[in-house]
mmCIF file of C-alpha atoms in Angstrom:
data_model
loop_
_atom_site.group_PDB
_atom_site.id
_atom_site.type_symbol
_atom_site.label_atom_id
_atom_site.label_comp_id
_atom_site.label_asym_id
_atom_site.label_seq_id
_atom_site.Cartn_x
_atom_site.Cartn_y
_atom_site.Cartn_z
ATOM 1 C CA SER A 6 -10.518 -27.042 -19.276
ATOM 2 C CA PHE A 7 -11.341 -29.808 -16.812
ATOM 3 C CA SER A 8 -8.123 -29.800 -14.842
ATOM 4 C CA GLY A 9 -7.476 -32.725 -12.556
ATOM 5 C CA GLU A 10 -7.432 -30.311 -9.632
ATOM 6 C CA HIS A 11 -11.178 -29.698 -9.975
ATOM 7 C CA SER A 12 -11.896 -33.269 -8.820
ATOM 8 C CA ALA A 13 -12.059 -34.173 -5.124
ATOM 9 C CA LEU A 14 -11.719 -37.856 -6.017
ATOM 10 C CA LEU A 15 -8.435 -37.265 -7.847
ATOM 11 C CA ASN A 16 -7.170 -34.775 -5.252
ATOM 12 C CA PRO A 17 -8.424 -35.616 -1.756
ATOM 13 C CA ASP A 18 -5.534 -33.551 -0.379
ATOM 14 C CA LEU A 19 -7.036 -30.398 -1.906
ATOM 15 C CA TYR A 20 -10.555 -31.067 -0.651
ATOM 16 C CA PRO A 21 -10.493 -32.376 2.950
ATOM 17 C CA ASP A 22 -14.277 -32.091 3.088
ATOM 18 C CA GLY A 23 -14.607 -34.241 -0.030
ATOM 19 C CA LYS A 24 -16.403 -31.506 -1.949
ATOM 20 C CA GLY A 25 -14.747 -30.535 -5.216
ATOM 21 C CA PHE A 26 -16.235 -28.907 -8.286
ATOM 22 C CA THR A 27 -17.058 -32.085 -10.222
ATOM 23 C CA PRO A 28 -19.296 -34.148 -7.905
ATOM 24 C CA PHE A 29 -21.153 -35.861 -10.740
ATOM 25 C CA LEU A 30 -18.044 -36.757 -12.716
ATOM 26 C CA ASP A 31 -16.527 -38.054 -9.492
ATOM 27 C CA SER A 32 -19.564 -40.298 -9.036
ATOM 28 C CA LEU A 33 -19.209 -41.559 -12.621
ATOM 29 C CA MET A 34 -15.544 -42.304 -11.998
ATOM 30 C CA ARG A 35 -16.491 -44.474 -9.034
ATOM 31 C CA GLU A 36 -18.874 -46.430 -11.255
ATOM 32 C CA GLY A 37 -16.641 -46.476 -14.344
ATOM 33 C CA TYR A 38 -12.969 -46.740 -15.233
ATOM 34 C CA TYR A 39 -10.874 -43.675 -14.537
ATOM 35 C CA PHE A 40 -7.256 -42.649 -14.889
ATOM 36 C CA THR A 41 -5.617 -40.947 -11.934
ATOM 37 C CA ASN A 42 -2.570 -39.977 -13.989
ATOM 38 C CA ALA A 43 -4.040 -38.809 -17.290
ATOM 39 C CA PHE A 44 -2.253 -35.994 -19.118
ATOM 40 C CA ALA A 45 -3.056 -33.716 -22.031
ATOM 41 C CA ASN A 46 -0.738 -33.790 -25.032
ATOM 42 C CA GLY A 47 -1.061 -30.041 -25.416
ATOM 43 C CA HIS A 48 -2.278 -26.837 -23.835
ATOM 44 C CA LYS A 49 -4.827 -25.713 -26.426
ATOM 45 C CA SER A 50 -8.096 -27.168 -27.674
ATOM 46 C CA ILE A 51 -6.754 -27.136 -31.224
ATOM 47 C CA GLU A 52 -4.049 -29.551 -30.051
ATOM 48 C CA ALA A 53 -6.507 -31.842 -28.281
ATOM 49 C CA LEU A 54 -8.603 -32.783 -31.317
ATOM 50 C CA PRO A 55 -5.940 -34.697 -33.301
ATOM 51 C CA SER A 56 -4.644 -36.277 -30.082
ATOM 52 C CA ILE A 57 -8.048 -37.667 -29.135
ATOM 53 C CA LEU A 58 -9.539 -38.395 -32.573
ATOM 54 C CA SER A 59 -6.398 -39.465 -34.481
ATOM 55 C CA SER A 60 -3.919 -40.494 -31.757
ATOM 56 C CA ILE A 61 -1.505 -37.905 -33.165
ATOM 57 C CA PRO A 62 0.010 -35.427 -30.672
ATOM 58 C CA SER A 63 1.138 -31.846 -31.189
ATOM 59 C CA TYR A 64 4.548 -30.665 -30.084
ATOM 60 C CA GLU A 65 6.317 -27.541 -31.344
ATOM 61 C CA THR A 66 3.420 -26.620 -33.665
ATOM 62 C CA PRO A 67 -0.230 -27.710 -33.374
ATOM 63 C CA PHE A 68 -0.558 -30.684 -35.703
ATOM 64 C CA VAL A 69 -3.613 -29.336 -37.515
ATOM 65 C CA LEU A 70 -1.663 -26.201 -38.503
ATOM 66 C CA LEU A 71 1.133 -28.178 -40.160
ATOM 67 C CA PRO A 72 0.980 -28.476 -43.960
ATOM 68 C CA GLN A 73 1.669 -32.192 -43.465
ATOM 69 C CA ALA A 74 -1.639 -32.521 -41.626
ATOM 70 C CA VAL A 75 -3.457 -32.369 -44.961
ATOM 71 C CA ALA A 76 -2.752 -36.006 -45.777
ATOM 72 C CA PRO A 77 -4.707 -39.275 -45.786
ATOM 73 C CA MET A 78 -5.261 -40.792 -42.361
ATOM 74 C CA ASP A 79 -7.637 -43.238 -40.741
ATOM 75 C CA ALA A 80 -8.839 -41.266 -37.743
ATOM 76 C CA LEU A 81 -11.293 -42.652 -35.204
ATOM 77 C CA PRO A 82 -14.430 -41.182 -36.899
ATOM 78 C CA LYS A 83 -13.452 -42.696 -40.268
ATOM 79 C CA ILE A 84 -12.650 -46.088 -38.763
ATOM 80 C CA LEU A 85 -15.964 -46.113 -36.915
ATOM 81 C CA HIS A 86 -17.801 -44.975 -40.068
ATOM 82 C CA ASP A 87 -16.385 -47.960 -41.942
ATOM 83 C CA GLU A 88 -17.730 -50.176 -39.150
ATOM 84 C CA GLY A 89 -21.230 -48.730 -39.437
ATOM 85 C CA TYR A 90 -21.122 -45.998 -36.798
ATOM 86 C CA GLY A 91 -21.872 -42.308 -37.220
ATOM 87 C CA THR A 92 -19.938 -39.410 -35.691
ATOM 88 C CA SER A 93 -21.182 -35.940 -34.789
ATOM 89 C CA PHE A 94 -19.007 -33.087 -33.519
ATOM 90 C CA PHE A 95 -20.516 -30.261 -31.499
ATOM 91 C CA ASN A 96 -18.555 -27.146 -30.602
ATOM 92 C CA GLY A 97 -19.711 -24.096 -28.707
ATOM 93 C CA SER A 98 -17.763 -21.462 -30.625
ATOM 94 C CA ALA A 99 -18.814 -19.739 -33.845
ATOM 95 C CA ARG A 100 -19.253 -21.843 -36.951
ATOM 96 C CA GLY A 101 -15.926 -22.346 -38.711
ATOM 97 C CA SER A 102 -13.939 -20.954 -35.810
ATOM 98 C CA MET A 103 -10.790 -22.699 -34.620
ATOM 99 C CA GLY A 104 -10.540 -20.441 -31.587
ATOM 100 C CA PHE A 105 -11.918 -23.060 -29.220
ATOM 101 C CA GLY A 106 -10.105 -21.527 -26.283
ATOM 102 C CA ALA A 107 -11.539 -18.039 -26.770
ATOM 103 C CA TYR A 108 -13.522 -18.256 -23.556
ATOM 104 C CA ALA A 109 -10.396 -18.710 -21.458
ATOM 105 C CA SER A 110 -8.856 -15.571 -22.947
ATOM 106 C CA GLN A 111 -12.058 -13.595 -22.626
ATOM 107 C CA ALA A 112 -12.751 -14.670 -19.055
ATOM 108 C CA GLY A 113 -9.954 -12.417 -17.451
ATOM 109 C CA LYS A 114 -9.726 -13.056 -13.535
ATOM 110 C CA THR A 115 -13.450 -14.647 -13.740
ATOM 111 C CA LYS A 116 -13.569 -17.727 -11.534
ATOM 112 C CA VAL A 117 -13.511 -20.823 -13.738
ATOM 113 C CA HIS A 118 -14.872 -22.965 -10.903
ATOM 114 C CA LYS A 119 -18.385 -21.672 -11.534
ATOM 115 C CA GLY A 120 -18.151 -22.774 -15.147
ATOM 116 C CA VAL A 121 -16.770 -26.168 -14.131
ATOM 117 C CA ALA A 122 -19.515 -26.738 -11.580
ATOM 118 C CA TYR A 123 -22.154 -25.664 -14.118
ATOM 119 C CA THR A 124 -20.766 -28.046 -16.738
ATOM 120 C CA ASP A 125 -20.676 -30.890 -14.222
ATOM 121 C CA LEU A 126 -24.354 -30.270 -13.490
ATOM 122 C CA ALA A 127 -25.131 -30.102 -17.217
ATOM 123 C CA ILE A 128 -23.441 -33.475 -17.708
ATOM 124 C CA ARG A 129 -25.566 -34.895 -14.892
ATOM 125 C CA ARG A 130 -28.728 -33.672 -16.649
ATOM 126 C CA PHE A 131 -27.491 -35.041 -19.981
ATOM 127 C CA MET A 132 -26.826 -38.482 -18.513
ATOM 128 C CA GLU A 133 -30.255 -38.509 -16.837
ATOM 129 C CA THR A 134 -31.845 -37.832 -20.231
ATOM 130 C CA ALA A 135 -29.586 -40.275 -22.067
ATOM 131 C CA SER A 136 -30.469 -43.052 -19.603
ATOM 132 C CA GLN A 137 -34.001 -43.033 -21.038
ATOM 133 C CA GLU A 138 -32.768 -43.751 -24.580
ATOM 134 C CA SER A 139 -32.634 -47.220 -26.140
ATOM 135 C CA TRP A 140 -28.938 -46.887 -26.979
ATOM 136 C CA TYR A 141 -27.856 -45.954 -23.453
ATOM 137 C CA ASP A 142 -27.062 -49.460 -22.185
ATOM 138 C CA HIS A 143 -24.911 -50.170 -25.257
ATOM 139 C CA THR A 144 -22.807 -47.015 -25.125
ATOM 140 C CA ILE A 145 -19.254 -46.271 -24.040
ATOM 141 C CA PHE A 146 -19.174 -42.763 -22.594
ATOM 142 C CA VAL A 147 -15.809 -40.993 -22.703
ATOM 143 C CA PHE A 148 -15.134 -37.875 -20.663
ATOM 144 C CA VAL A 149 -11.799 -36.169 -21.271
ATOM 145 C CA ALA A 150 -10.573 -32.604 -20.863
ATOM 146 C CA ASP A 151 -8.945 -30.823 -23.783
ATOM 147 C CA HIS A 152 -6.355 -29.184 -21.539
ATOM 148 C CA VAL A 153 -5.843 -27.724 -18.074
ATOM 149 C CA SER A 154 -7.668 -24.551 -17.114
ATOM 150 C CA SER A 155 -5.889 -21.233 -17.467
ATOM 151 C CA GLU A 156 -6.902 -20.593 -13.871
ATOM 152 C CA THR A 157 -5.331 -22.940 -11.316
ATOM 153 C CA PHE A 158 -4.882 -22.636 -7.585
ATOM 154 C CA ALA A 159 -3.010 -25.676 -6.229
ATOM 155 C CA PRO A 160 0.793 -25.305 -5.975
ATOM 156 C CA LYS A 161 1.302 -28.737 -7.540
ATOM 157 C CA THR A 162 -0.840 -27.693 -10.526
ATOM 158 C CA LEU A 163 1.457 -24.737 -11.173
ATOM 159 C CA THR A 164 4.279 -27.101 -12.152
ATOM 160 C CA PRO A 165 4.517 -28.088 -15.839
ATOM 161 C CA THR A 166 3.416 -31.606 -14.921
ATOM 162 C CA GLY A 167 0.460 -30.541 -12.805
ATOM 163 C CA ASN A 168 -0.458 -28.096 -15.546
ATOM 164 C CA SER A 169 -1.044 -31.103 -17.841
ATOM 165 C CA HIS A 170 -3.048 -33.290 -15.438
ATOM 166 C CA ILE A 171 -6.617 -33.710 -16.664
ATOM 167 C CA ILE A 172 -9.817 -35.580 -15.914
ATOM 168 C CA CYS A 173 -10.293 -38.678 -18.070
ATOM 169 C CA LEU A 174 -12.726 -41.545 -17.585
ATOM 170 C CA LEU A 175 -14.636 -44.255 -19.410
ATOM 171 C CA TYR A 176 -18.137 -45.217 -18.335
ATOM 172 C CA THR A 177 -20.396 -48.040 -19.458
ATOM 173 C CA PRO A 178 -23.864 -48.371 -17.891
ATOM 174 C CA ASP A 179 -23.514 -52.161 -17.766
ATOM 175 C CA GLY A 180 -20.373 -51.939 -15.624
ATOM 176 C CA ALA A 181 -18.280 -53.830 -18.179
ATOM 177 C CA ILE A 182 -15.231 -51.770 -17.250
ATOM 178 C CA LYS A 183 -14.820 -50.488 -13.734
ATOM 179 C CA GLY A 184 -11.933 -49.424 -11.530
ATOM 180 C CA SER A 185 -9.055 -46.970 -11.392
ATOM 181 C CA ASP A 186 -5.778 -46.944 -13.297
ATOM 182 C CA ALA A 187 -2.751 -45.217 -11.783
ATOM 183 C CA ARG A 188 -0.495 -45.703 -14.809
ATOM 184 C CA VAL A 189 0.469 -42.682 -16.865
ATOM 185 C CA THR A 190 -1.979 -42.217 -19.738
ATOM 186 C CA GLN A 191 -2.489 -39.457 -22.293
ATOM 187 C CA GLN A 192 -5.030 -38.252 -24.810
ATOM 188 C CA ILE A 193 -3.469 -40.161 -27.704
ATOM 189 C CA ASP A 194 -4.201 -43.423 -25.840
ATOM 190 C CA LEU A 195 -7.958 -42.956 -26.138
ATOM 191 C CA MET A 196 -8.372 -43.948 -29.795
ATOM 192 C CA PRO A 197 -6.497 -47.295 -29.443
ATOM 193 C CA THR A 198 -8.264 -48.026 -26.161
ATOM 194 C CA LEU A 199 -11.721 -47.366 -27.611
ATOM 195 C CA LEU A 200 -11.011 -49.451 -30.702
ATOM 196 C CA GLY A 201 -9.933 -52.265 -28.412
ATOM 197 C CA LEU A 202 -13.145 -52.007 -26.400
ATOM 198 C CA THR A 203 -15.260 -52.175 -29.567
ATOM 199 C CA GLY A 204 -13.448 -55.317 -30.681
ATOM 200 C CA TYR A 205 -11.789 -53.683 -33.678
ATOM 201 C CA ALA A 206 -9.066 -56.078 -34.845
ATOM 202 C CA LYS A 207 -7.728 -54.526 -38.064
ATOM 203 C CA PRO A 208 -4.340 -52.719 -38.190
ATOM 204 C CA TYR A 209 -4.407 -48.949 -37.814
ATOM 205 C CA PHE A 210 -2.003 -46.059 -37.306
ATOM 206 C CA ALA A 211 -1.664 -44.530 -33.831
ATOM 207 C CA PHE A 212 1.041 -43.011 -31.659
ATOM 208 C CA GLY A 213 -0.827 -44.022 -28.494
ATOM 209 C CA ARG A 214 -1.497 -47.416 -26.967
ATOM 210 C CA ASP A 215 -4.484 -49.484 -25.844
ATOM 211 C CA VAL A 216 -4.032 -49.005 -22.110
ATOM 212 C CA LEU A 217 -6.299 -51.957 -21.274
ATOM 213 C CA ARG A 218 -4.387 -54.465 -23.395
ATOM 214 C CA GLU A 219 -0.877 -53.218 -24.157
ATOM 215 C CA ASN A 220 0.748 -53.583 -20.766
ATOM 216 C CA ASP A 221 4.095 -54.430 -22.332
ATOM 217 C CA ARG A 222 4.599 -50.891 -23.658
ATOM 218 C CA ALA A 223 6.256 -48.410 -21.326
ATOM 219 C CA ALA A 224 3.889 -45.674 -20.191
ATOM 220 C CA MET A 225 5.109 -42.194 -21.115
ATOM 221 C CA ALA A 226 3.082 -39.036 -21.703
ATOM 222 C CA VAL A 227 4.803 -36.388 -23.827
ATOM 223 C CA ASN A 228 3.950 -32.726 -24.362
ATOM 224 C CA MET A 229 5.626 -29.350 -24.694
ATOM 225 C CA THR A 230 6.210 -26.893 -21.885
ATOM 226 C CA GLY A 231 7.724 -23.680 -23.153
ATOM 227 C CA GLU A 232 10.529 -24.714 -25.510
ATOM 228 C CA ASN A 233 11.164 -28.050 -23.799
ATOM 229 C CA TYR A 234 9.625 -31.472 -24.231
ATOM 230 C CA GLN A 235 8.154 -32.946 -21.078
ATOM 231 C CA ALA A 236 8.238 -36.720 -20.671
ATOM 232 C CA ILE A 237 6.118 -38.060 -17.820
ATOM 233 C CA THR A 238 6.494 -41.651 -16.623
ATOM 234 C CA ASP A 239 5.112 -43.412 -13.578
ATOM 235 C CA SER A 240 8.165 -42.444 -11.502
ATOM 236 C CA LEU A 241 10.003 -39.648 -13.338
ATOM 237 C CA VAL A 242 9.453 -36.354 -15.146
ATOM 238 C CA LEU A 243 12.139 -35.355 -17.635
ATOM 239 C CA PHE A 244 12.544 -32.066 -19.511
ATOM 240 C CA PHE A 245 14.431 -32.235 -22.814
ATOM 241 C CA ASP A 246 15.403 -29.329 -25.073
ATOM 242 C CA GLY A 247 15.761 -31.421 -28.229
ATOM 243 C CA HIS A 248 19.426 -32.151 -27.613
ATOM 244 C CA LYS A 249 19.882 -32.862 -23.937
ATOM 245 C CA THR A 250 18.031 -33.279 -20.664
ATOM 246 C CA VAL A 251 17.799 -29.930 -18.897
ATOM 247 C CA SER A 252 16.103 -31.083 -15.693
ATOM 248 C CA ALA A 253 14.394 -34.087 -14.138
ATOM 249 C CA TYR A 254 12.276 -34.748 -11.069
ATOM 250 C CA ALA A 255 10.898 -37.741 -9.235
ATOM 251 C CA ARG A 256 7.120 -38.016 -9.586
ATOM 252 C CA THR A 257 6.895 -37.974 -5.804
ATOM 253 C CA ASP A 258 8.445 -34.481 -5.910
ATOM 254 C CA THR A 259 5.113 -32.914 -6.866
ATOM 255 C CA LEU A 260 6.371 -29.348 -6.442
ATOM 256 C CA GLN A 261 9.489 -30.156 -8.531
ATOM 257 C CA ARG A 262 12.002 -28.607 -6.169
ATOM 258 C CA HIS A 263 14.793 -31.171 -6.396
ATOM 259 C CA ASP A 264 16.371 -31.477 -9.839
ATOM 260 C CA ILE A 265 17.960 -34.941 -10.204
ATOM 261 C CA ALA A 266 19.083 -34.659 -13.825
ATOM 262 C CA SER A 267 22.772 -34.608 -12.820
ATOM 263 C CA GLU A 268 22.509 -38.029 -11.180
ATOM 264 C CA ARG A 269 22.262 -39.735 -14.597
ATOM 265 C CA THR A 270 20.760 -42.958 -13.286
ATOM 266 C CA SER A 271 20.222 -45.878 -15.641
ATOM 267 C CA TYR A 272 16.477 -45.276 -15.527
ATOM 268 C CA LEU A 273 16.856 -41.591 -16.370
ATOM 269 C CA GLU A 274 19.009 -42.495 -19.374
ATOM 270 C CA GLN A 275 16.437 -45.109 -20.408
ATOM 271 C CA VAL A 276 13.643 -42.520 -20.290
ATOM 272 C CA GLU A 277 15.798 -40.110 -22.288
ATOM 273 C CA ARG A 278 16.423 -42.742 -24.994
ATOM 274 C CA ASP A 279 12.746 -43.653 -25.098
ATOM 275 C CA LEU A 280 11.755 -39.993 -25.492
ATOM 276 C CA LYS A 281 14.279 -39.476 -28.297
ATOM 277 C CA ALA A 282 12.920 -42.533 -30.095
ATOM 278 C CA ARG A 283 9.333 -41.307 -29.785
ATOM 279 C CA LEU A 284 10.220 -37.845 -31.070
ATOM 280 C CA GLN A 285 12.225 -39.298 -33.949
ATOM 281 C CA GLN A 286 9.300 -41.515 -34.910
ATOM 282 C CA TYR A 287 6.859 -38.610 -34.727
ATOM 283 C CA TYR A 288 8.879 -36.181 -36.833
ATOM 284 C CA GLN A 289 9.737 -38.840 -39.421
ATOM 285 C CA HIS A 290 6.061 -39.600 -39.945
ATOM 286 C CA VAL A 291 5.164 -35.898 -40.050
ATOM 287 C CA GLU A 292 7.918 -35.102 -42.548
ATOM 288 C CA LYS A 293 6.623 -37.825 -44.866
ATOM 289 C CA SER A 294 2.926 -37.114 -44.152
ATOM 290 C CA ASP A 295 2.747 -40.821 -43.353
ATOM 291 C CA TYR A 296 -0.266 -41.674 -41.177
ATOM 292 C CA LEU A 297 -1.500 -44.910 -42.739
ATOM 293 C CA VAL A 298 -0.690 -48.549 -42.036
ATOM 294 C CA LYS A 299 1.247 -50.091 -44.890
ATOM 295 C CA GLU A 300 -0.462 -52.898 -46.787
ATOM 296 C CA ASP A 301 2.040 -55.486 -45.589
ATOM 297 C CA SER A 302 1.934 -54.284 -41.997
ATOM 298 C CA THR A 303 0.666 -56.617 -39.279
ATOM 299 C CA GLY A 304 0.152 -53.955 -36.634
ATOM 300 C CA ARG A 305 0.711 -50.382 -35.584
#
């Protein structure tokens, strides 16, 4: 639940004194490559796993709960296994449990900031220990939230868009990648981006893009908010009910007070068409349980 609002680096307007709840992660961002406009593809941990590990988002129903999810796919762990890497998954809930978000429900009106600050400190201690290992200098560290915290305080985080804004950064001890990226990114972009960084050149299936190399693809993060799809671009947020646009806001309108859907600009219509195409592609693949690159395919 590492919401973007926890970070003073990402939100200097919320922390005039420069002291947020993620001081260590903020320091890593300054030394690594971080995304100022990274968004979750869902609002539950169960939706984050396929987004991050398979570059497959969840919309109306969490992907892993769909019967079509039980189908062959080349997810990031499998691809890395075939290249000689190993993957381990550690989860704090009970063995076999899919209730990853149980803590949020159990916490009640408990202040999540204490947990965030504790986790940030734990990550600092982990990195101090890891820096003594032989593999440290040859590792890409990825830090990404599963979703936004159930407890938020900033007015801009209470909007559907702010309620999807998460912390996401890449860190390499050798400084191979460093800087900030203001383009819209999302969890499903991580798998293609990581495969690009490792030099993987074979075709693979992904709904996301390699944000470091695919600059020709329009940036758009998509998730669900209530019964509507939310499409977030660098300059516009559009809400779509599956048939028509119900509202739209400029990204500069962070509190989303001025609905501009009725203006029907050429850019708004372009975003609407792009969203429809992405949803059509997603549901066609899900209906066919088709998550593999065809043998005669030359790319994703």
